[in-house]
Amino acid sequence: RLLLYLAAIFPMTFIFMQGVSSFPLYTESLGFTPRDFGLLLGINGVLIVTCELTLTGFTRRFAPDRVLMLGYTLLGVGYACTGLAHHFGTLAITVVVWTCGEMISAPTQNAVLANMAPPHLRGRYMAAATLMWSLASIVGPSLGSFLYGWSPTFLWWFSAAMGLASAAAVHFSLRRHRTAG
């Protein structure tokens, strides 16, 4: 169950890493300045600071697998829609969508992992999740940039597929446990 859950984290983190690798390449290719890119990422930061705690309080009312599935799907779809956005306003909308996915999934992801772990193995479980983030931090920007150079359209659709793969893996890992318990 832990391995499947970790397998759900990796593709989601791959997508997340596109915000610091392929997304700036894309905005530059559209003629936007580094200042514009900073403003777009600023939307992410402002939303997290102003909305994440309230959103987390709301999402705690729902089953964790559904919350994570929604968050991972929004993250993937948000990045996929990036390839359809060509203006600052539409790019800003995609940032809002993937930021919502991030805000919905991140707190729940860590809470589920902590609850999944036996108390004496909690540190190891959290370290395993950190390893997935570390691996995706290496693979995500390099593979994402390679795919972007090959075909930006493919990268954005690949991001959607990765988000759906994460949603499916988390669904399977947590649903199976819920019905078995």
mmCIF file with all atom_site columns, N, CA and C in Angstrom, residues 48-93:
data_model
loop_
_atom_site.group_PDB
_atom_site.id
_atom_site.type_symbol
_atom_site.label_atom_id
_atom_site.label_alt_id
_atom_site.label_comp_id
_atom_site.label_asym_id
_atom_site.label_entity_id
_atom_site.label_seq_id
_atom_site.pdbx_PDB_ins_code
_atom_site.Cartn_x
_atom_site.Cartn_y
_atom_site.Cartn_z
_atom_site.occupancy
_atom_site.B_iso_or_equiv
_atom_site.pdbx_formal_charge
_atom_site.auth_seq_id
_atom_site.auth_comp_id
_atom_site.auth_asym_id
_atom_site.auth_atom_id
_atom_site.pdbx_PDB_model_num
ATOM 1   N N  . ILE A 1 48 ? -2.122  30.652 -2.052  1.00 0.00 ? 48 ILE A N  1
ATOM 2   C CA . ILE A 1 48 ? -1.738  29.744 -0.969  1.00 0.00 ? 48 ILE A CA 1
ATOM 3   C C  . ILE A 1 48 ? -1.816  30.454 0.380   1.00 0.00 ? 48 ILE A C  1
ATOM 4   N N  . VAL A 1 49 ? -1.279  31.657 0.453   1.00 0.00 ? 49 VAL A N  1
ATOM 5   C CA . VAL A 1 49 ? -1.277  32.397 1.710   1.00 0.00 ? 49 VAL A CA 1
ATOM 6   C C  . VAL A 1 49 ? -2.696  32.756 2.152   1.00 0.00 ? 49 VAL A C  1
ATOM 7   N N  . THR A 1 50 ? -3.539  33.137 1.207   1.00 0.00 ? 50 THR A N  1
ATOM 8   C CA . THR A 1 50 ? -4.873  33.626 1.577   1.00 0.00 ? 50 THR A CA 1
ATOM 9   C C  . THR A 1 50 ? -5.946  32.550 1.641   1.00 0.00 ? 50 THR A C  1
ATOM 10  N N  . CYS A 1 51 ? -5.751  31.435 0.956   1.00 0.00 ? 51 CYS A N  1
ATOM 11  C CA . CYS A 1 51 ? -6.849  30.469 0.831   1.00 0.00 ? 51 CYS A CA 1
ATOM 12  C C  . CYS A 1 51 ? -6.575  29.072 1.371   1.00 0.00 ? 51 CYS A C  1
ATOM 13  N N  . GLU A 1 52 ? -5.314  28.676 1.500   1.00 0.00 ? 52 GLU A N  1
ATOM 14  C CA . GLU A 1 52 ? -5.040  27.267 1.786   1.00 0.00 ? 52 GLU A CA 1
ATOM 15  C C  . GLU A 1 52 ? -5.613  26.796 3.125   1.00 0.00 ? 52 GLU A C  1
ATOM 16  N N  . LEU A 1 53 ? -5.484  27.578 4.177   1.00 0.00 ? 53 LEU A N  1
ATOM 17  C CA . LEU A 1 53 ? -6.001  27.138 5.472   1.00 0.00 ? 53 LEU A CA 1
ATOM 18  C C  . LEU A 1 53 ? -7.515  26.957 5.444   1.00 0.00 ? 53 LEU A C  1
ATOM 19  N N  . THR A 1 54 ? -8.211  27.883 4.828   1.00 0.00 ? 54 THR A N  1
ATOM 20  C CA . THR A 1 54 ? -9.669  27.767 4.717   1.00 0.00 ? 54 THR A CA 1
ATOM 21  C C  . THR A 1 54 ? -10.041 26.566 3.872   1.00 0.00 ? 54 THR A C  1
ATOM 22  N N  . LEU A 1 55 ? -9.354  26.378 2.763   1.00 0.00 ? 55 LEU A N  1
ATOM 23  C CA . LEU A 1 55 ? -9.631  25.254 1.882   1.00 0.00 ? 55 LEU A CA 1
ATOM 24  C C  . LEU A 1 55 ? -9.330  23.927 2.571   1.00 0.00 ? 55 LEU A C  1
ATOM 25  N N  . THR A 1 56 ? -8.252  23.878 3.342   1.00 0.00 ? 56 THR A N  1
ATOM 26  C CA . THR A 1 56 ? -7.909  22.658 4.073   1.00 0.00 ? 56 THR A CA 1
ATOM 27  C C  . THR A 1 56 ? -8.988  22.338 5.105   1.00 0.00 ? 56 THR A C  1
ATOM 28  N N  . GLY A 1 57 ? -9.481  23.360 5.790   1.00 0.00 ? 57 GLY A N  1
ATOM 29  C CA . GLY A 1 57 ? -10.569 23.135 6.747   1.00 0.00 ? 57 GLY A CA 1
ATOM 30  C C  . GLY A 1 57 ? -11.804 22.573 6.076   1.00 0.00 ? 57 GLY A C  1
ATOM 31  N N  . PHE A 1 58 ? -12.068 23.015 4.862   1.00 0.00 ? 58 PHE A N  1
ATOM 32  C CA . PHE A 1 58 ? -13.223 22.519 4.120   1.00 0.00 ? 58 PHE A CA 1
ATOM 33  C C  . PHE A 1 58 ? -12.998 21.081 3.636   1.00 0.00 ? 58 PHE A C  1
ATOM 34  N N  . THR A 1 59 ? -11.830 20.813 3.076   1.00 0.00 ? 59 THR A N  1
ATOM 35  C CA . THR A 1 59 ? -11.580 19.485 2.488   1.00 0.00 ? 59 THR A CA 1
ATOM 36  C C  . THR A 1 59 ? -11.449 18.396 3.541   1.00 0.00 ? 59 THR A C  1
ATOM 37  N N  . ARG A 1 60 ? -11.182 18.750 4.786   1.00 0.00 ? 60 ARG A N  1
ATOM 38  C CA . ARG A 1 60 ? -11.084 17.732 5.845   1.00 0.00 ? 60 ARG A CA 1
ATOM 39  C C  . ARG A 1 60 ? -12.411 17.022 6.079   1.00 0.00 ? 60 ARG A C  1
ATOM 40  N N  . ARG A 1 61 ? -13.482 17.565 5.567   1.00 0.00 ? 61 ARG A N  1
ATOM 41  C CA . ARG A 1 61 ? -14.804 16.951 5.729   1.00 0.00 ? 61 ARG A CA 1
ATOM 42  C C  . ARG A 1 61 ? -15.021 15.765 4.790   1.00 0.00 ? 61 ARG A C  1
ATOM 43  N N  . PHE A 1 62 ? -14.135 15.591 3.833   1.00 0.00 ? 62 PHE A N  1
ATOM 44  C CA . PHE A 1 62 ? -14.321 14.577 2.797   1.00 0.00 ? 62 PHE A CA 1
ATOM 45  C C  . PHE A 1 62 ? -13.283 13.468 2.924   1.00 0.00 ? 62 PHE A C  1
ATOM 46  N N  . ALA A 1 63 ? -13.583 12.339 2.307   1.00 0.00 ? 63 ALA A N  1
ATOM 47  C CA . ALA A 1 63 ? -12.667 11.199 2.325   1.00 0.00 ? 63 ALA A CA 1
ATOM 48  C C  . ALA A 1 63 ? -11.343 11.608 1.678   1.00 0.00 ? 63 ALA A C  1
ATOM 49  N N  . PRO A 1 64 ? -10.224 11.259 2.309   1.00 0.00 ? 64 PRO A N  1
ATOM 50  C CA . PRO A 1 64 ? -8.919  11.672 1.783   1.00 0.00 ? 64 PRO A CA 1
ATOM 51  C C  . PRO A 1 64 ? -8.648  11.224 0.346   1.00 0.00 ? 64 PRO A C  1
ATOM 52  N N  . ASP A 1 65 ? -9.107  10.024 -0.024  1.00 0.00 ? 65 ASP A N  1
ATOM 53  C CA . ASP A 1 65 ? -8.844  9.580  -1.396  1.00 0.00 ? 65 ASP A CA 1
ATOM 54  C C  . ASP A 1 65 ? -9.534  10.484 -2.407  1.00 0.00 ? 65 ASP A C  1
ATOM 55  N N  . ARG A 1 66 ? -10.729 10.942 -2.086  1.00 0.00 ? 66 ARG A N  1
ATOM 56  C CA . ARG A 1 66 ? -11.454 11.833 -3.009  1.00 0.00 ? 66 ARG A CA 1
ATOM 57  C C  . ARG A 1 66 ? -10.803 13.215 -3.075  1.00 0.00 ? 66 ARG A C  1
ATOM 58  N N  . VAL A 1 67 ? -10.340 13.685 -1.933  1.00 0.00 ? 67 VAL A N  1
ATOM 59  C CA . VAL A 1 67 ? -9.662  14.980 -1.895  1.00 0.00 ? 67 VAL A CA 1
ATOM 60  C C  . VAL A 1 67 ? -8.386  14.923 -2.740  1.00 0.00 ? 67 VAL A C  1
ATOM 61  N N  . LEU A 1 68 ? -7.602  13.870 -2.551  1.00 0.00 ? 68 LEU A N  1
ATOM 62  C CA . LEU A 1 68 ? -6.366  13.741 -3.311  1.00 0.00 ? 68 LEU A CA 1
ATOM 63  C C  . LEU A 1 68 ? -6.635  13.546 -4.795  1.00 0.00 ? 68 LEU A C  1
ATOM 64  N N  . MET A 1 69 ? -7.646  12.756 -5.119  1.00 0.00 ? 69 MET A N  1
ATOM 65  C CA . MET A 1 69 ? -7.986  12.550 -6.532  1.00 0.00 ? 69 MET A CA 1
ATOM 66  C C  . MET A 1 69 ? -8.357  13.876 -7.187  1.00 0.00 ? 69 MET A C  1
ATOM 67  N N  . LEU A 1 70 ? -9.155  14.683 -6.509  1.00 0.00 ? 70 LEU A N  1
ATOM 68  C CA . LEU A 1 70 ? -9.531  15.990 -7.045  1.00 0.00 ? 70 LEU A CA 1
ATOM 69  C C  . LEU A 1 70 ? -8.305  16.889 -7.188  1.00 0.00 ? 70 LEU A C  1
ATOM 70  N N  . GLY A 1 71 ? -7.494  16.942 -6.144  1.00 0.00 ? 71 GLY A N  1
ATOM 71  C CA . GLY A 1 71 ? -6.304  17.795 -6.186  1.00 0.00 ? 71 GLY A CA 1
ATOM 72  C C  . GLY A 1 71 ? -5.349  17.408 -7.293  1.00 0.00 ? 71 GLY A C  1
ATOM 73  N N  . TYR A 1 72 ? -5.065  16.118 -7.418  1.00 0.00 ? 72 TYR A N  1
ATOM 74  C CA . TYR A 1 72 ? -4.132  15.656 -8.457  1.00 0.00 ? 72 TYR A CA 1
ATOM 75  C C  . TYR A 1 72 ? -4.707  15.878 -9.854  1.00 0.00 ? 72 TYR A C  1
ATOM 76  N N  . THR A 1 73 ? -5.994  15.690 -9.995  1.00 0.00 ? 73 THR A N  1
ATOM 77  C CA . THR A 1 73 ? -6.631  15.920 -11.294 1.00 0.00 ? 73 THR A CA 1
ATOM 78  C C  . THR A 1 73 ? -6.569  17.399 -11.661 1.00 0.00 ? 73 THR A C  1
ATOM 79  N N  . LEU A 1 74 ? -6.875  18.272 -10.713 1.00 0.00 ? 74 LEU A N  1
ATOM 80  C CA . LEU A 1 74 ? -6.795  19.716 -10.980 1.00 0.00 ? 74 LEU A CA 1
ATOM 81  C C  . LEU A 1 74 ? -5.372  20.138 -11.329 1.00 0.00 ? 74 LEU A C  1
ATOM 82  N N  . LEU A 1 75 ? -4.404  19.557 -10.648 1.00 0.00 ? 75 LEU A N  1
ATOM 83  C CA . LEU A 1 75 ? -3.012  19.879 -10.948 1.00 0.00 ? 75 LEU A CA 1
ATOM 84  C C  . LEU A 1 75 ? -2.671  19.486 -12.390 1.00 0.00 ? 75 LEU A C  1
ATOM 85  N N  . GLY A 1 76 ? -3.038  18.273 -12.774 1.00 0.00 ? 76 GLY A N  1
ATOM 86  C CA . GLY A 1 76 ? -2.759  17.815 -14.135 1.00 0.00 ? 76 GLY A CA 1
ATOM 87  C C  . GLY A 1 76 ? -3.519  18.580 -15.188 1.00 0.00 ? 76 GLY A C  1
ATOM 88  N N  . VAL A 1 77 ? -4.798  18.801 -14.952 1.00 0.00 ? 77 VAL A N  1
ATOM 89  C CA . VAL A 1 77 ? -5.627  19.529 -15.924 1.00 0.00 ? 77 VAL A CA 1
ATOM 90  C C  . VAL A 1 77 ? -5.181  20.987 -16.015 1.00 0.00 ? 77 VAL A C  1
ATOM 91  N N  . GLY A 1 78 ? -4.837  21.576 -14.885 1.00 0.00 ? 78 GLY A N  1
ATOM 92  C CA . GLY A 1 78 ? -4.359  22.962 -14.893 1.00 0.00 ? 78 GLY A CA 1
ATOM 93  C C  . GLY A 1 78 ? -3.121  23.132 -15.748 1.00 0.00 ? 78 GLY A C  1
ATOM 94  N N  . TYR A 1 79 ? -2.170  22.218 -15.592 1.00 0.00 ? 79 TYR A N  1
ATOM 95  C CA . TYR A 1 79 ? -0.969  22.298 -16.423 1.00 0.00 ? 79 TYR A CA 1
ATOM 96  C C  . TYR A 1 79 ? -1.268  21.957 -17.871 1.00 0.00 ? 79 TYR A C  1
ATOM 97  N N  . ALA A 1 80 ? -2.166  21.017 -18.113 1.00 0.00 ? 80 ALA A N  1
ATOM 98  C CA . ALA A 1 80 ? -2.541  20.697 -19.498 1.00 0.00 ? 80 ALA A CA 1
ATOM 99  C C  . ALA A 1 80 ? -3.148  21.911 -20.184 1.00 0.00 ? 80 ALA A C  1
ATOM 100 N N  . CYS A 1 81 ? -3.968  22.647 -19.462 1.00 0.00 ? 81 CYS A N  1
ATOM 101 C CA . CYS A 1 81 ? -4.599  23.838 -20.047 1.00 0.00 ? 81 CYS A CA 1
ATOM 102 C C  . CYS A 1 81 ? -3.602  24.959 -20.309 1.00 0.00 ? 81 CYS A C  1
ATOM 103 N N  . THR A 1 82 ? -2.443  24.883 -19.666 1.00 0.00 ? 82 THR A N  1
ATOM 104 C CA . THR A 1 82 ? -1.394  25.869 -19.933 1.00 0.00 ? 82 THR A CA 1
ATOM 105 C C  . THR A 1 82 ? -1.083  25.919 -21.419 1.00 0.00 ? 82 THR A C  1
ATOM 106 N N  . GLY A 1 83 ? -1.040  24.764 -22.052 1.00 0.00 ? 83 GLY A N  1
ATOM 107 C CA . GLY A 1 83 ? -0.745  24.710 -23.479 1.00 0.00 ? 83 GLY A CA 1
ATOM 108 C C  . GLY A 1 83 ? -1.814  25.339 -24.348 1.00 0.00 ? 83 GLY A C  1
ATOM 109 N N  . LEU A 1 84 ? -2.988  25.543 -23.785 1.00 0.00 ? 84 LEU A N  1
ATOM 110 C CA . LEU A 1 84 ? -4.078  26.182 -24.532 1.00 0.00 ? 84 LEU A CA 1
ATOM 111 C C  . LEU A 1 84 ? -4.135  27.678 -24.283 1.00 0.00 ? 84 LEU A C  1
ATOM 112 N N  . ALA A 1 85 ? -3.389  28.123 -23.277 1.00 0.00 ? 85 ALA A N  1
ATOM 113 C CA . ALA A 1 85 ? -3.431  29.530 -22.876 1.00 0.00 ? 85 ALA A CA 1
ATOM 114 C C  . ALA A 1 85 ? -2.334  30.312 -23.598 1.00 0.00 ? 85 ALA A C  1
ATOM 115 N N  . HIS A 1 86 ? -2.708  31.463 -24.161 1.00 0.00 ? 86 HIS A N  1
ATOM 116 C CA . HIS A 1 86 ? -1.739  32.268 -24.906 1.00 0.00 ? 86 HIS A CA 1
ATOM 117 C C  . HIS A 1 86 ? -1.707  33.725 -24.445 1.00 0.00 ? 86 HIS A C  1
ATOM 118 N N  . HIS A 1 87 ? -2.568  34.082 -23.519 1.00 0.00 ? 87 HIS A N  1
ATOM 119 C CA . HIS A 1 87 ? -2.648  35.450 -23.017 1.00 0.00 ? 87 HIS A CA 1
ATOM 120 C C  . HIS A 1 87 ? -2.443  35.431 -21.514 1.00 0.00 ? 87 HIS A C  1
ATOM 121 N N  . PHE A 1 88 ? -2.054  36.565 -20.972 1.00 0.00 ? 88 PHE A N  1
ATOM 122 C CA . PHE A 1 88 ? -1.776  36.637 -19.543 1.00 0.00 ? 88 PHE A CA 1
ATOM 123 C C  . PHE A 1 88 ? -2.992  36.197 -18.725 1.00 0.00 ? 88 PHE A C  1
ATOM 124 N N  . GLY A 1 89 ? -4.155  36.655 -19.093 1.00 0.00 ? 89 GLY A N  1
ATOM 125 C CA . GLY A 1 89 ? -5.373  36.319 -18.343 1.00 0.00 ? 89 GLY A CA 1
ATOM 126 C C  . GLY A 1 89 ? -5.666  34.825 -18.348 1.00 0.00 ? 89 GLY A C  1
ATOM 127 N N  . THR A 1 90 ? -5.515  34.185 -19.503 1.00 0.00 ? 90 THR A N  1
ATOM 128 C CA . THR A 1 90 ? -5.787  32.736 -19.560 1.00 0.00 ? 90 THR A CA 1
ATOM 129 C C  . THR A 1 90 ? -4.691  31.945 -18.849 1.00 0.00 ? 90 THR A C  1
ATOM 130 N N  . LEU A 1 91 ? -3.455  32.433 -18.919 1.00 0.00 ? 91 LEU A N  1
ATOM 131 C CA . LEU A 1 91 ? -2.387  31.781 -18.146 1.00 0.00 ? 91 LEU A CA 1
ATOM 132 C C  . LEU A 1 91 ? -2.672  31.916 -16.650 1.00 0.00 ? 91 LEU A C  1
ATOM 133 N N  . ALA A 1 92 ? -3.155  33.081 -16.246 1.00 0.00 ? 92 ALA A N  1
ATOM 134 C CA . ALA A 1 92 ? -3.487  33.288 -14.834 1.00 0.00 ? 92 ALA A CA 1
ATOM 135 C C  . ALA A 1 92 ? -4.573  32.307 -14.387 1.00 0.00 ? 92 ALA A C  1
ATOM 136 N N  . ILE A 1 93 ? -5.524  32.044 -15.247 1.00 0.00 ? 93 ILE A N  1
ATOM 137 C CA . ILE A 1 93 ? -6.580  31.079 -14.911 1.00 0.00 ? 93 ILE A CA 1
ATOM 138 C C  . ILE A 1 93 ? -5.988  29.687 -14.727 1.00 0.00 ? 93 ILE A C  1
#
